[in-house]
Protein backbone atom coordinates (compact mmCIF):
# COMPACT_ATOMS: atom_id res chain seq x y z
CA MET A 1 -16.19 24.99 -11.77
CA SER A 2 -14.75 25.13 -14.87
CA THR A 3 -12.35 22.30 -15.96
CA HIS A 4 -9.28 24.88 -16.15
CA ALA A 5 -10.12 26.00 -12.19
CA ALA A 6 -10.30 22.47 -11.44
CA ALA A 7 -6.81 21.35 -12.41
CA ARG A 8 -5.71 24.51 -10.97
CA GLY A 9 -7.14 23.47 -7.92
CA ARG A 10 -5.97 19.66 -8.26
CA ALA A 11 -2.39 21.03 -8.80
CA ALA A 12 -2.37 23.35 -5.52
CA SER A 13 -3.84 20.25 -3.20
CA LEU A 14 -1.12 18.06 -4.76
CA ALA A 15 1.57 20.72 -3.97
CA HIS A 16 0.29 20.73 -0.14
CA VAL A 17 0.74 16.97 -0.34
CA VAL A 18 4.14 17.25 -1.44
CA LEU A 19 5.05 20.04 1.21
CA ALA A 20 3.82 17.28 3.75
CA TYR A 21 6.03 14.81 2.48
CA VAL A 22 8.92 16.94 2.05
CA VAL A 23 8.64 17.99 5.59
CA ALA A 24 7.84 14.45 6.75
CA PHE A 25 10.52 12.64 5.27
CA GLY A 26 13.12 15.58 5.84
CA LEU A 27 12.70 15.42 9.53
CA ALA A 28 13.01 11.47 9.51
CA ALA A 29 16.12 11.97 7.58
CA ALA A 30 17.68 14.49 10.18
CA TRP A 31 16.76 11.87 12.74
CA LEU A 32 18.49 9.32 10.99
CA ALA A 33 21.41 11.69 10.41
CA TRP A 34 21.76 13.45 13.66
CA GLY A 35 19.54 11.54 16.24
CA PRO A 36 20.63 9.15 18.64
CA SER A 37 21.06 5.75 16.95
CA THR A 38 19.32 2.96 18.44
CA GLY A 39 21.99 0.20 17.90
CA ARG A 40 19.74 -1.60 15.04
CA LEU A 41 19.75 -0.48 11.42
CA TRP A 42 16.01 -1.95 11.42
CA LEU A 43 15.01 -0.23 14.59
CA ASP A 44 16.49 3.04 13.02
CA GLY A 45 14.24 2.85 9.99
CA LEU A 46 11.07 2.15 12.30
CA VAL A 47 11.81 5.16 14.24
CA ALA A 48 12.01 7.28 11.20
CA ASP A 49 9.17 5.67 9.84
CA VAL A 50 6.90 6.61 12.96
CA ILE A 51 8.29 10.27 12.82
CA ALA A 52 7.13 10.74 9.10
CA THR A 53 3.60 9.10 9.80
CA LEU A 54 3.24 11.47 12.47
CA VAL A 55 4.10 14.73 10.79
CA VAL A 56 1.79 13.17 7.99
CA PHE A 57 -1.12 12.59 10.68
CA ALA A 58 -0.16 16.55 11.57
CA PHE A 59 -0.97 17.64 8.16
CA SER A 60 -3.86 15.22 7.92
CA GLN A 61 -5.39 16.84 11.12
CA LEU A 62 -4.62 20.46 10.08
CA TYR A 63 -6.23 19.99 6.57
CA ARG A 64 -8.99 17.82 8.08
CA ASN A 65 -8.52 15.39 5.27
CA SER A 66 -6.78 11.98 6.21
CA SER A 67 -5.78 11.19 2.57
CA PHE A 68 -2.39 13.26 3.02
CA TYR A 69 -1.75 9.89 4.20
CA ASP A 70 -3.03 8.05 1.23
CA PRO A 71 0.34 7.75 -1.07
CA TYR A 72 2.57 6.90 2.15
CA TRP A 73 1.97 3.38 1.45
CA SER A 74 3.80 3.56 -1.67
CA VAL A 75 6.15 6.29 -1.03
CA LEU A 76 7.88 4.93 2.15
CA PRO A 77 9.12 1.35 0.81
CA PRO A 78 11.47 2.39 -1.56
CA LEU A 79 13.00 5.07 0.49
CA LEU A 80 13.53 2.82 3.52
CA ALA A 81 14.83 -0.23 1.22
CA LEU A 82 17.14 2.36 0.10
CA TYR A 83 18.06 3.73 3.20
CA TRP A 84 19.04 0.02 4.76
CA TRP A 85 20.78 -0.85 1.53
CA SER A 86 23.16 2.43 2.04
CA GLN A 87 24.07 1.50 5.45
CA ALA A 88 24.72 -2.10 4.94
CA THR A 89 28.24 -3.85 4.84
CA PRO A 90 30.02 -4.14 1.58
CA ASP A 91 29.69 -7.72 1.38
CA VAL A 92 25.85 -7.79 0.73
CA ASN A 93 24.54 -9.40 -2.52
CA GLN A 94 24.34 -6.46 -4.41
CA VAL A 95 22.53 -8.03 -7.41
CA ARG A 96 19.70 -9.12 -5.12
CA SER A 97 19.95 -5.68 -3.80
CA TRP A 98 19.22 -4.12 -7.15
CA LEU A 99 16.22 -6.76 -7.91
CA VAL A 100 14.55 -5.75 -4.93
CA ILE A 101 14.76 -2.51 -5.23
CA GLY A 102 13.83 -2.43 -8.57
CA VAL A 103 10.69 -4.34 -8.24
CA ILE A 104 9.75 -2.20 -5.17
CA THR A 105 10.40 0.93 -7.64
CA VAL A 106 8.02 -0.45 -10.16
CA TRP A 107 5.30 -0.72 -7.84
CA ALA A 108 5.62 2.19 -6.07
CA VAL A 109 5.78 4.21 -9.27
CA ARG A 110 2.44 2.26 -10.57
CA LEU A 111 0.64 2.87 -7.28
CA THR A 112 1.48 6.24 -6.51
CA GLY A 113 0.66 7.24 -9.99
CA ASN A 114 -2.53 5.87 -9.69
CA TRP A 115 -3.37 7.60 -6.43
CA VAL A 116 -2.25 10.91 -8.06
CA TYR A 117 -4.66 9.96 -11.21
CA THR A 118 -7.74 9.23 -9.22
CA TRP A 119 -7.03 11.84 -6.31
CA SER A 120 -9.14 14.99 -7.18
CA GLY A 121 -7.82 17.29 -4.66
CA LEU A 122 -8.25 18.26 -1.04
CA HIS A 123 -11.92 18.28 -1.23
CA HIS A 124 -12.15 14.60 -1.33
CA GLU A 125 -10.95 12.07 1.39
CA ASP A 126 -11.55 8.47 0.80
CA TRP A 127 -14.83 7.19 1.88
CA ARG A 128 -13.25 4.56 4.40
CA TYR A 129 -11.99 7.16 6.44
CA GLY A 130 -15.41 8.53 7.09
CA MET A 131 -16.76 5.36 7.63
CA LEU A 132 -13.94 4.21 10.34
CA ARG A 133 -14.71 7.61 12.45
CA GLU A 134 -18.58 7.42 11.91
CA ASN A 135 -20.78 7.72 14.99
CA ARG A 136 -17.69 8.20 17.35
CA SER A 137 -16.81 11.17 20.14
CA LYS A 138 -14.26 13.61 18.95
CA PRO A 139 -11.56 11.71 21.21
CA GLN A 140 -12.59 8.33 19.86
CA ALA A 141 -12.58 9.81 16.13
CA PHE A 142 -8.93 11.36 16.78
CA LEU A 143 -7.26 8.06 18.23
CA VAL A 144 -9.09 5.95 15.24
CA ASP A 145 -7.29 8.44 12.66
CA LEU A 146 -4.03 8.38 14.73
CA PHE A 147 -4.12 4.49 15.22
CA GLY A 148 -6.55 2.95 12.50
CA ILE A 149 -5.84 5.39 9.39
CA HIS A 150 -2.05 6.33 10.11
CA LEU A 151 -0.13 4.07 12.39
CA VAL A 152 -1.39 0.47 12.03
CA PRO A 153 -0.91 0.76 8.21
CA THR A 154 2.41 2.28 8.88
CA PHE A 155 3.53 -0.68 11.00
CA SER A 156 1.94 -3.00 8.73
CA VAL A 157 4.12 -2.03 5.64
CA PHE A 158 7.15 -2.20 7.97
CA LEU A 159 6.26 -5.76 8.59
CA GLY A 160 5.95 -6.55 5.22
CA MET A 161 9.35 -4.66 4.46
CA VAL A 162 11.32 -6.90 7.10
CA PRO A 163 12.43 -9.56 4.23
CA VAL A 164 13.56 -6.63 2.32
CA TYR A 165 15.82 -5.34 5.25
CA ILE A 166 17.27 -9.06 5.03
CA ALA A 167 17.87 -9.07 1.39
CA VAL A 168 19.70 -5.79 1.45
CA THR A 169 21.60 -6.10 4.53
CA ARG A 170 22.70 -9.74 4.58
CA PRO A 171 25.22 -11.32 2.29
CA GLY A 172 22.88 -14.44 2.20
CA ARG A 173 22.75 -16.96 -0.47
CA PRO A 174 24.04 -16.60 -3.82
CA VAL A 175 21.27 -15.26 -6.44
CA GLY A 176 19.13 -18.23 -7.31
CA TRP A 177 15.69 -19.73 -8.81
CA LEU A 178 13.83 -18.21 -5.85
CA ASP A 179 15.08 -14.42 -6.82
CA VAL A 180 13.55 -15.12 -10.13
CA VAL A 181 10.53 -16.68 -8.81
CA ALA A 182 9.96 -13.14 -6.59
CA VAL A 183 10.97 -11.23 -9.55
CA VAL A 184 8.46 -12.89 -11.87
CA VAL A 185 5.67 -12.83 -9.06
CA GLY A 186 6.44 -9.42 -7.97
CA LEU A 187 6.54 -7.47 -11.73
CA GLY A 188 3.40 -10.20 -12.39
CA ALA A 189 1.42 -8.88 -9.11
CA VAL A 190 2.42 -5.14 -10.58
CA GLY A 191 0.98 -5.88 -14.17
CA LEU A 192 -1.88 -7.28 -12.74
CA GLU A 193 -2.84 -4.19 -10.61
CA LEU A 194 -1.96 -2.12 -13.45
CA ALA A 195 -4.48 -4.11 -15.95
CA ALA A 196 -7.16 -3.61 -13.29
CA ASP A 197 -6.68 -0.02 -12.60
CA ILE A 198 -6.97 0.52 -16.32
CA GLN A 199 -10.07 -1.55 -16.83
CA MET A 200 -11.40 -0.16 -13.97
CA HIS A 201 -10.62 3.69 -15.64
CA ARG A 202 -12.25 2.84 -18.55
CA PHE A 203 -15.24 1.59 -16.97
CA ALA A 204 -15.65 4.63 -14.74
CA ARG A 205 -15.96 7.18 -17.61
CA THR A 206 -19.11 5.48 -19.11
CA ARG A 207 -20.44 3.78 -16.25
CA VAL A 208 -24.21 4.27 -14.89
CA PRO A 209 -25.13 5.03 -11.37
CA GLY A 210 -25.30 1.34 -9.57
CA GLN A 211 -23.56 -0.41 -12.70
CA VAL A 212 -21.03 -2.98 -11.38
CA LEU A 213 -17.69 -4.04 -13.62
CA ASP A 214 -17.75 -7.40 -13.96
CA THR A 215 -15.75 -8.52 -17.71
CA GLY A 216 -12.11 -8.57 -17.58
CA LEU A 217 -10.10 -9.25 -14.70
CA TRP A 218 -13.29 -8.04 -12.51
CA GLY A 219 -15.02 -11.05 -13.98
CA TRP A 220 -12.61 -13.52 -12.56
CA SER A 221 -11.97 -11.62 -9.25
CA ARG A 222 -14.10 -8.87 -7.57
CA HIS A 223 -10.96 -7.36 -6.02
CA PRO A 224 -8.02 -8.15 -8.44
CA ASN A 225 -6.31 -4.88 -7.67
CA TYR A 226 -6.22 -6.10 -4.10
CA PHE A 227 -5.20 -9.65 -5.19
CA GLY A 228 -2.30 -8.21 -7.06
CA GLU A 229 -1.12 -6.12 -3.94
CA ILE A 230 -1.24 -9.03 -1.71
CA THR A 231 1.08 -10.99 -4.15
CA PHE A 232 3.35 -8.27 -4.17
CA TRP A 233 3.93 -8.91 -0.52
CA PHE A 234 4.53 -12.38 -0.99
CA ALA A 235 6.99 -11.81 -3.66
CA LEU A 236 8.68 -9.28 -1.19
CA ALA A 237 9.13 -12.30 1.58
CA ILE A 238 10.25 -14.81 -1.35
CA PHE A 239 13.30 -12.39 -1.78
CA GLY A 240 13.87 -13.03 2.17
CA LEU A 241 13.57 -16.48 1.70
CA ALA A 242 15.85 -16.92 -0.82
CA THR A 243 18.60 -15.01 1.25
CA SER A 244 17.92 -16.71 4.03
CA PRO A 245 16.17 -20.14 4.17
CA SER A 246 16.39 -21.10 7.33
CA ASP A 247 14.11 -18.15 8.51
CA TRP A 248 11.50 -19.32 6.59
CA TRP A 249 9.03 -19.97 9.64
CA TRP A 250 8.61 -16.40 10.51
CA ILE A 251 9.69 -14.32 7.02
CA PHE A 252 6.16 -14.61 5.60
CA GLY A 253 4.81 -12.78 8.77
CA GLY A 254 4.37 -9.49 7.03
CA ALA A 255 3.08 -10.97 4.18
CA VAL A 256 0.58 -12.89 5.92
CA ALA A 257 0.02 -9.58 7.92
CA MET A 258 -0.98 -7.93 4.88
CA LEU A 259 -3.63 -10.75 3.54
CA VAL A 260 -5.34 -10.34 6.80
CA LEU A 261 -5.67 -6.29 6.76
CA PHE A 262 -7.18 -6.66 3.31
CA LEU A 263 -9.35 -9.74 4.45
CA ALA A 264 -10.35 -8.23 7.55
CA ALA A 265 -10.70 -4.60 6.64
CA SER A 266 -10.24 -3.33 3.24
CA ILE A 267 -12.38 -5.91 1.44
CA PRO A 268 -15.45 -6.05 3.63
CA MET A 269 -15.68 -2.47 3.83
CA MET A 270 -15.84 -2.36 -0.01
CA GLU A 271 -18.30 -5.11 -0.35
CA LYS A 272 -20.88 -3.42 2.25
CA ARG A 273 -20.37 -0.65 0.34
CA SER A 274 -20.92 -1.80 -3.11
CA LEU A 275 -23.77 -3.81 -1.82
CA GLU A 276 -25.65 -0.82 -0.40
CA ARG A 277 -24.88 1.31 -3.76
CA ARG A 278 -25.30 -1.37 -6.46
CA PRO A 279 -28.73 -3.28 -6.89
CA THR A 280 -27.08 -6.23 -8.62
CA TYR A 281 -23.87 -6.67 -6.66
CA GLN A 282 -25.06 -9.64 -4.78
CA ASP A 283 -25.41 -11.53 -8.36
CA VAL A 284 -21.71 -10.82 -8.87
CA ILE A 285 -21.27 -11.98 -5.53
CA ASP A 286 -22.67 -15.35 -6.28
CA ARG A 287 -20.99 -15.61 -9.44
CA VAL A 288 -17.44 -14.21 -9.07
CA PRO A 289 -14.86 -15.16 -6.49
CA MET A 290 -13.83 -12.67 -3.97
CA LEU A 291 -10.02 -12.43 -4.26
CA VAL A 292 -8.02 -15.18 -5.97
CA PRO A 293 -9.16 -14.95 -9.53
CA ARG A 294 -10.79 -17.99 -11.43
CA PRO A 295 -13.41 -18.44 -14.34
CA PRO A 296 -16.80 -16.97 -13.16
CA ARG A 297 -20.05 -19.42 -12.48
CA ARG A 298 -22.53 -19.05 -14.75
């Protein structure tokens, strides 16, 4: 296929994904505007979230490609935060709300942009989805697709957004040093992810089969992008803590759930695949820490 034809096919694929999200968020917005209220703002947001997820799932089934869901992870949070903020009482802390939504927007633009840059089109599906459905009957594969690939990540992201709900809907304490920490940690996490992505993209242009990236950030952590992603969700939890310190005992629940999701699912799958495809990856495991960056062992 020529470069021009490939570009046309990729543009057409992206148009199909955009259509899916217009329909998904359009129906979710219609429910919020005209559907029955639950009487709880956070629950209204969750129901709309699930509606949008089910629409994206329907498109995934229609096109037999669950990568329709990939950008949902980063597209939903700023929209959900803006909805909650728009419905909040006037006495909510506006400065903190701007800070929270600003950090989320920067994160969302980077992550969505990286997906657009790396996704080649509807002929490509994330390899992890095939691994999850492998050796399962059609009914089992359907349930894995619905829950494991779509709904579980949706609920995980929503749980991670609970501190944002607190920050943009409650007056809370005045903006202080914890908010500054949250901004620094959040933007630092996005910067780390961006640097890791750039290094990986440059490496991917020239690598040979079996070669492993173990320089730059990837020489300090085997998954620096995941470390940045986990750190971002902890930054959102810090915003919630800054708003309501008395809720410290549960406010980090969403960030911890994200940590567990990466440690129990994403990272083991990546490690297994790398060991199968890259003969020298065990050497990298022996030298480079899995997640938290530090200088590699000799």
